[in-house]
Short mmCIF file of C-alpha atoms and ligand atoms in Angstrom, two decimals:
data_model
loop_
_atom_site.label_atom_id
_atom_site.label_comp_id
_atom_site.label_asym_id
_atom_site.label_seq_id
_atom_site.Cartn_x
_atom_site.Cartn_y
_atom_site.Cartn_z
CA MET A 1 40.50 8.07 -36.69
CA LYS A 2 40.98 11.81 -37.22
CA ILE A 3 42.63 12.15 -40.63
CA VAL A 4 43.77 15.17 -42.64
CA LEU A 5 43.67 14.40 -46.36
CA ILE A 6 45.65 16.69 -48.66
CA GLY A 7 44.56 16.68 -52.32
CA ALA A 8 41.14 15.29 -51.48
CA ASP A 9 39.71 15.84 -54.97
CA GLY A 10 42.52 14.09 -56.89
CA GLN A 11 42.26 10.57 -58.32
CA LEU A 12 43.56 8.84 -55.23
CA GLY A 13 42.25 11.53 -52.86
CA SER A 14 38.66 11.04 -54.06
CA ASP A 15 38.81 7.30 -53.49
CA LEU A 16 40.38 7.84 -50.07
CA VAL A 17 37.45 10.11 -49.12
CA LYS A 18 35.03 7.29 -50.05
CA THR A 19 37.07 4.54 -48.39
CA LEU A 20 37.64 6.43 -45.14
CA ARG A 21 33.98 7.42 -44.67
CA GLU A 22 33.83 5.79 -41.22
CA ASP A 23 36.72 7.98 -40.08
CA GLU A 24 36.71 11.66 -39.24
CA VAL A 25 38.30 13.00 -42.43
CA PHE A 26 39.23 16.64 -42.97
CA PRO A 27 39.60 17.01 -46.74
CA LEU A 28 41.91 19.79 -47.93
CA TYR A 29 41.73 21.19 -51.44
CA TYR A 30 44.19 23.02 -53.64
CA PRO A 31 44.66 25.97 -54.07
CA LYS A 32 42.96 26.94 -50.78
CA PHE A 33 45.38 24.61 -49.03
CA ASP A 34 48.75 24.70 -50.77
CA VAL A 35 51.59 22.50 -49.52
CA THR A 36 54.11 25.00 -50.89
CA GLU A 37 52.92 27.62 -48.37
CA PRO A 38 54.49 26.12 -45.24
CA GLU A 39 53.36 28.63 -42.61
CA ALA A 40 49.70 28.57 -43.69
CA ALA A 41 49.82 24.79 -44.05
CA ARG A 42 51.35 24.37 -40.59
CA SER A 43 48.73 26.56 -39.00
CA VAL A 44 45.86 24.57 -40.60
CA LEU A 45 47.35 21.24 -39.52
CA LEU A 46 48.03 22.40 -35.95
CA ASP A 47 44.42 23.65 -35.68
CA LEU A 48 42.98 20.36 -36.92
CA THR A 49 45.13 18.17 -34.61
CA PRO A 50 44.85 15.04 -36.76
CA GLU A 51 45.99 11.56 -35.76
CA VAL A 52 47.40 11.01 -39.23
CA VAL A 53 48.17 13.22 -42.24
CA ILE A 54 47.77 11.82 -45.77
CA ASN A 55 49.47 13.75 -48.56
CA THR A 56 48.45 12.96 -52.15
CA ALA A 57 49.63 16.31 -53.59
CA ALA A 58 52.27 16.09 -56.28
CA TYR A 59 53.66 17.88 -59.30
CA HIS A 60 53.61 14.90 -61.60
CA ARG A 61 53.28 15.90 -65.22
CA VAL A 62 56.40 13.88 -65.87
CA ASP A 63 57.50 15.44 -69.17
CA GLU A 64 56.77 18.97 -67.96
CA CYS A 65 58.91 18.35 -64.85
CA GLU A 66 62.00 18.11 -67.11
CA ASP A 67 61.69 21.86 -67.82
CA HIS A 68 60.52 22.75 -64.30
CA PRO A 69 62.92 21.14 -61.81
CA LYS A 70 62.37 23.94 -59.30
CA GLU A 71 58.60 23.46 -59.16
CA SER A 72 59.07 19.68 -59.08
CA PHE A 73 61.33 19.91 -56.05
CA GLN A 74 59.12 22.55 -54.43
CA VAL A 75 56.04 20.29 -54.38
CA ASN A 76 57.58 16.80 -54.38
CA ALA A 77 60.44 17.36 -51.94
CA ILE A 78 60.61 20.69 -50.05
CA ALA A 79 56.89 20.83 -49.25
CA VAL A 80 56.99 17.18 -48.20
CA ARG A 81 59.77 17.96 -45.73
CA ASP A 82 57.71 20.87 -44.38
CA LEU A 83 54.73 18.52 -43.89
CA ALA A 84 57.00 15.98 -42.20
CA LEU A 85 58.23 18.66 -39.79
CA VAL A 86 54.65 19.51 -38.79
CA CYS A 87 53.88 15.82 -38.34
CA ARG A 88 56.91 15.54 -36.06
CA GLU A 89 55.66 18.52 -34.07
CA LEU A 90 52.22 16.88 -33.76
CA ASP A 91 53.81 13.45 -33.18
CA VAL A 92 51.60 11.86 -35.85
CA PRO A 93 52.48 9.70 -38.88
CA LEU A 94 52.65 11.08 -42.42
CA VAL A 95 51.36 8.99 -45.31
CA HIS A 96 53.08 10.04 -48.50
CA PHE A 97 53.09 8.63 -52.04
CA SER A 98 56.03 7.98 -54.30
CA THR A 99 56.55 6.32 -57.63
CA ASP A 100 57.78 3.24 -59.49
CA TYR A 101 59.91 5.68 -61.52
CA VAL A 102 62.49 5.81 -58.69
CA PHE A 103 63.92 2.68 -60.37
CA ASP A 104 65.90 2.58 -63.61
CA GLY A 105 64.31 -0.59 -65.01
CA GLY A 106 67.55 -2.52 -65.24
CA LYS A 107 66.33 -5.34 -62.97
CA ARG A 108 63.67 -7.02 -65.15
CA SER A 109 61.98 -8.71 -62.21
CA PRO A 110 59.63 -7.01 -59.72
CA TYR A 111 61.37 -4.42 -57.57
CA LEU A 112 61.41 -4.90 -53.80
CA GLU A 113 61.31 -2.06 -51.29
CA ASP A 114 65.02 -2.37 -50.50
CA ASP A 115 66.26 -2.48 -54.10
CA PRO A 116 68.49 0.52 -54.77
CA PRO A 117 66.71 3.34 -56.62
CA ASN A 118 68.24 5.09 -59.62
CA PRO A 119 65.76 7.60 -61.06
CA LEU A 120 65.97 8.52 -64.76
CA ASN A 121 63.99 11.77 -64.87
CA VAL A 122 63.50 15.00 -62.91
CA TYR A 123 60.10 13.99 -61.58
CA ALA A 124 61.49 10.73 -60.19
CA VAL A 125 64.54 12.43 -58.67
CA SER A 126 62.28 14.94 -56.91
CA LYS A 127 60.00 12.15 -55.64
CA LEU A 128 62.99 10.19 -54.34
CA ALA A 129 64.25 13.35 -52.62
CA GLY A 130 60.80 13.59 -50.98
CA GLU A 131 61.14 10.00 -49.75
CA PHE A 132 64.57 10.66 -48.24
CA LEU A 133 63.38 13.84 -46.54
CA VAL A 134 60.43 12.04 -44.95
CA ARG A 135 62.76 9.33 -43.67
CA GLN A 136 65.25 11.89 -42.42
CA VAL A 137 62.66 13.87 -40.43
CA LEU A 138 60.22 11.22 -39.18
CA GLU A 139 60.25 7.86 -37.49
CA LYS A 140 56.53 7.35 -37.96
CA TYR A 141 55.74 7.42 -41.67
CA PHE A 142 54.11 5.35 -44.39
CA LEU A 143 55.87 5.88 -47.70
CA VAL A 144 53.91 4.22 -50.47
CA ARG A 145 55.39 3.69 -53.92
CA THR A 146 52.77 2.97 -56.52
CA CYS A 147 52.42 2.81 -60.31
CA GLY A 148 50.16 3.85 -63.21
CA LEU A 149 47.19 5.15 -61.22
CA TYR A 150 43.70 5.41 -62.67
CA GLY A 151 40.56 6.24 -60.76
CA VAL A 152 36.97 7.20 -61.34
CA ALA A 153 37.67 10.85 -60.43
CA GLY A 154 40.54 11.34 -62.90
CA SER A 155 43.42 13.71 -62.26
CA LYS A 156 42.90 17.44 -62.78
CA GLU A 157 46.66 17.93 -62.77
CA LYS A 158 47.47 15.34 -65.40
CA GLY A 159 44.15 15.40 -67.22
CA PRO A 160 42.09 12.27 -67.93
CA ASN A 161 43.73 9.01 -66.93
CA PHE A 162 45.24 6.64 -69.51
CA VAL A 163 42.05 4.59 -69.87
CA GLU A 164 39.80 7.58 -70.51
CA ARG A 165 42.39 9.17 -72.77
CA ILE A 166 42.63 6.21 -75.15
CA ILE A 167 38.84 5.72 -75.16
CA GLU A 168 38.46 9.37 -76.22
CA LEU A 169 41.30 9.17 -78.77
CA ALA A 170 39.75 6.09 -80.38
CA LYS A 171 36.65 8.17 -81.21
CA ARG A 172 38.77 10.57 -83.27
CA LYS A 173 41.63 8.51 -84.67
CA THR A 174 41.76 5.38 -86.79
CA THR A 175 45.05 4.16 -85.26
CA LEU A 176 46.52 4.68 -81.81
CA ARG A 177 50.27 4.47 -81.19
CA ILE A 178 50.94 2.95 -77.77
CA VAL A 179 54.28 2.34 -76.06
CA ASN A 180 55.16 -1.34 -75.89
CA ASP A 181 58.54 -1.36 -74.15
CA GLN A 182 57.62 -0.08 -70.69
CA TRP A 183 56.49 -2.81 -68.30
CA VAL A 184 54.30 -1.55 -65.48
CA THR A 185 51.39 -2.51 -63.24
CA PRO A 186 48.46 -0.16 -63.80
CA THR A 187 46.84 0.35 -60.41
CA SER A 188 43.27 1.15 -59.40
CA THR A 189 43.06 4.04 -56.93
CA GLU A 190 39.97 2.38 -55.42
CA GLU A 191 42.00 -0.67 -54.41
CA LEU A 192 44.99 1.42 -53.38
CA ALA A 193 42.78 3.55 -51.11
CA GLN A 194 41.44 0.39 -49.44
CA ARG A 195 44.98 -0.88 -48.74
CA VAL A 196 46.06 2.52 -47.42
CA SER A 197 43.12 2.41 -45.04
CA GLU A 198 44.35 -0.94 -43.72
CA LEU A 199 47.95 0.23 -43.62
CA ILE A 200 47.37 3.31 -41.46
CA ARG A 201 45.73 1.15 -38.81
CA SER A 202 48.69 -1.26 -38.73
CA ARG A 203 51.28 0.96 -37.03
CA SER A 204 53.84 -0.95 -39.14
CA TYR A 205 55.58 2.18 -40.30
CA GLY A 206 57.99 2.25 -43.23
CA LEU A 207 58.31 2.03 -46.99
CA TYR A 208 55.78 0.01 -48.99
CA HIS A 209 55.17 -0.96 -52.60
CA LEU A 210 51.41 -1.03 -53.27
CA THR A 211 50.15 -1.88 -56.77
CA ASN A 212 47.75 -4.27 -58.44
CA GLU A 213 49.17 -7.70 -59.26
CA GLY A 214 50.85 -8.78 -62.50
CA GLU A 215 52.54 -6.78 -65.23
CA CYS A 216 51.92 -5.53 -68.74
CA THR A 217 53.09 -2.90 -71.19
CA TRP A 218 50.96 0.18 -71.89
CA TYR A 219 50.17 -1.47 -75.24
CA ASP A 220 48.91 -4.65 -73.49
CA PHE A 221 46.86 -2.47 -71.15
CA ALA A 222 45.29 -0.59 -74.07
CA ARG A 223 44.51 -3.87 -75.85
CA GLU A 224 42.75 -5.14 -72.73
CA VAL A 225 40.71 -1.92 -72.45
CA PHE A 226 39.31 -2.30 -75.99
CA CYS A 227 38.92 -6.06 -75.61
CA LEU A 228 36.76 -5.54 -72.50
CA LEU A 229 34.82 -2.79 -74.30
CA GLY A 230 34.28 -5.16 -77.24
CA GLN A 231 35.59 -2.45 -79.53
CA GLU A 232 37.87 -3.01 -82.51
CA VAL A 233 40.55 -0.35 -82.53
CA ARG A 234 43.77 -0.47 -84.51
CA LEU A 235 46.69 -0.19 -82.07
CA THR A 236 50.27 0.24 -83.21
CA PRO A 237 52.95 -0.82 -80.71
CA VAL A 238 55.83 1.67 -80.64
CA ASP A 239 59.05 1.82 -78.63
CA SER A 240 59.71 4.68 -76.21
CA PHE A 241 62.31 6.25 -78.49
CA THR A 242 59.91 6.39 -81.46
CA TYR A 243 57.10 7.66 -79.21
CA GLY A 244 59.43 10.52 -78.29
CA ALA A 245 58.32 11.60 -74.79
CA LYS A 246 60.57 14.23 -73.28
CA ALA A 247 61.37 12.44 -70.00
CA ARG A 248 63.15 9.09 -69.95
CA ARG A 249 61.16 6.35 -68.29
CA PRO A 250 62.28 2.94 -67.04
CA HIS A 251 61.60 0.03 -69.38
CA TYR A 252 60.61 -2.04 -66.38
CA SER A 253 59.12 -0.62 -63.17
CA VAL A 254 56.97 -3.40 -61.81
CA LEU A 255 56.82 -3.36 -58.00
CA GLU A 256 56.49 -6.34 -55.68
CA ASN A 257 54.19 -5.67 -52.69
CA LYS A 258 56.59 -7.59 -50.46
CA ARG A 259 56.20 -5.71 -47.18
CA ALA A 260 52.42 -5.40 -47.58
CA LYS A 261 52.19 -9.17 -47.87
CA GLU A 262 54.49 -9.63 -44.86
CA ILE A 263 52.26 -7.50 -42.62
CA GLY A 264 49.10 -9.23 -43.89
CA LEU A 265 47.37 -6.55 -45.96
CA ARG A 266 44.72 -8.02 -48.25
CA ASP A 267 46.07 -8.98 -51.68
CA PHE A 268 45.45 -6.65 -54.60
CA SER A 269 43.58 -8.13 -57.55
CA PRO A 270 45.31 -8.75 -60.89
CA TRP A 271 45.53 -5.60 -63.05
CA ASP A 272 43.08 -6.88 -65.70
CA GLN A 273 40.43 -7.67 -63.07
CA ALA A 274 40.84 -4.21 -61.52
CA LEU A 275 40.49 -2.67 -64.98
CA ARG A 276 37.25 -4.57 -65.54
CA ASN A 277 35.88 -3.31 -62.21
CA TYR A 278 36.83 0.24 -63.17
CA LEU A 279 35.11 0.02 -66.57
CA LEU A 280 31.98 -1.34 -64.87
CA LYS A 281 32.01 1.43 -62.28
CA LYS A 282 32.47 4.09 -64.96
CA GLY A 283 29.54 2.64 -66.93
CA HIS A 284 31.71 1.80 -69.96
CA ILE A 285 30.57 -1.83 -69.75
CA GLN A 286 27.58 -3.60 -68.18
N1 NAP B 1 49.07 9.15 -61.29
C1 NAP B 1 49.95 8.18 -61.36
O1 NAP B 1 50.00 7.43 -62.34
C2 NAP B 1 50.93 7.96 -60.23
C3 NAP B 1 51.88 6.92 -60.32
C4 NAP B 1 52.77 6.72 -59.25
C5 NAP B 1 52.71 7.54 -58.14
N2 NAP B 1 51.80 8.56 -58.10
C6 NAP B 1 51.75 9.42 -56.92
O2 NAP B 1 50.51 9.19 -56.26
C7 NAP B 1 50.06 10.40 -55.64
C8 NAP B 1 48.61 10.68 -56.02
O3 NAP B 1 48.51 10.78 -57.44
P1 NAP B 1 47.12 11.16 -58.15
O4 NAP B 1 47.19 10.57 -59.53
O5 NAP B 1 45.97 10.86 -57.27
O6 NAP B 1 47.30 12.74 -58.27
P2 NAP B 1 46.20 13.85 -58.65
O7 NAP B 1 44.96 13.23 -59.17
O8 NAP B 1 46.89 14.86 -59.51
O9 NAP B 1 45.86 14.48 -57.24
C9 NAP B 1 46.75 15.34 -56.57
C10 NAP B 1 45.94 16.23 -55.66
O10 NAP B 1 46.84 17.15 -55.03
C11 NAP B 1 46.40 18.49 -55.28
N3 NAP B 1 47.54 19.40 -55.34
C12 NAP B 1 48.35 19.67 -56.40
N4 NAP B 1 49.28 20.58 -56.04
C13 NAP B 1 49.05 20.88 -54.74
C14 NAP B 1 49.65 21.76 -53.82
N5 NAP B 1 50.70 22.55 -54.15
N6 NAP B 1 49.15 21.82 -52.56
C15 NAP B 1 48.10 21.05 -52.19
N7 NAP B 1 47.47 20.22 -53.03
C16 NAP B 1 47.94 20.13 -54.30
C17 NAP B 1 45.65 18.40 -56.59
O11 NAP B 1 44.80 19.51 -56.75
P3 NAP B 1 44.37 19.97 -58.25
O12 NAP B 1 43.73 18.76 -58.86
O13 NAP B 1 43.44 21.11 -58.03
O14 NAP B 1 45.66 20.32 -58.95
C18 NAP B 1 44.93 17.07 -56.40
O15 NAP B 1 43.77 17.24 -55.61
C19 NAP B 1 51.08 11.47 -56.03
O16 NAP B 1 52.03 11.60 -55.00
C20 NAP B 1 51.79 10.90 -57.25
O17 NAP B 1 53.11 11.37 -57.40
C21 NAP B 1 50.91 8.77 -59.10
#
């Protein structure tokens, strides 16, 4: 399959490059290819004539987005619409990624694709706008909501992923404060990339939740990291208010992969198993 991959050196993008190695992938890198430059982007895509376009680009430093709504909407909504318009012109599907943060956390059981969203922060509003614009422009699309990504490549935009960040912090600090009132499903970009590869071959277009299985708080996740590393680190559970992040986040944003199961994608592994695989791959454990 001839695939254009936008953001090919990001966390997810890097794993997509590896997973799609049997396909004809055209990796595009920022800033040479910038989704916020619609004319240049259109011309590149029309020249490449892909069969599918995968967009992993995002402005997703969630707290920073609060002070930069314009940039958030530029990358996460307006540019996504522009990509969708080119995909319509080429008559090819767009694969685009959204977030668990489109929900407000009031449900307290895993969110299904057709649960009503109610985003709590600027980032999430801009991502939801991106979803709506894709759906408004295209009939053939794969919208994938996911959660708490970590991958071997790390994210240049956001800096090291959560796992690497706490491993580094533990070298310098005696105690780590970790949020214990946000329930999520940390998700391996390696596994997500594999499911996306299956999904694009399905022709079952639409909105999907794709995350690892199970749920935990960031505190539970951190505890599991140090448990697997066999390292004793003092962790202090704190609530979101005490932690004091600028953007509000849902207390519960666990997603159910309902539609993925219905169309027969392979199951994701439980989050703790995926974490173990990641630590092995990174050489943190043997
Ligand atoms: N990370 C998470 O925890 C998480 C959770 C839920 C959903 N998501 C969504 O999942 C998707 C992938 O996330 P990720 O963690 O893989 O992100 P990432 O590591 O930051 O990768 C994003 C890629 O897009 C590139 N990019 C940034 N701005 C661009 C622009 N204007 N034009 C073209 N390319 C641009 C980045 O380049 P540079 O690296 O050079 O900036 C990078 O290669 C995003 O849509 C994100 O919103 C992420």
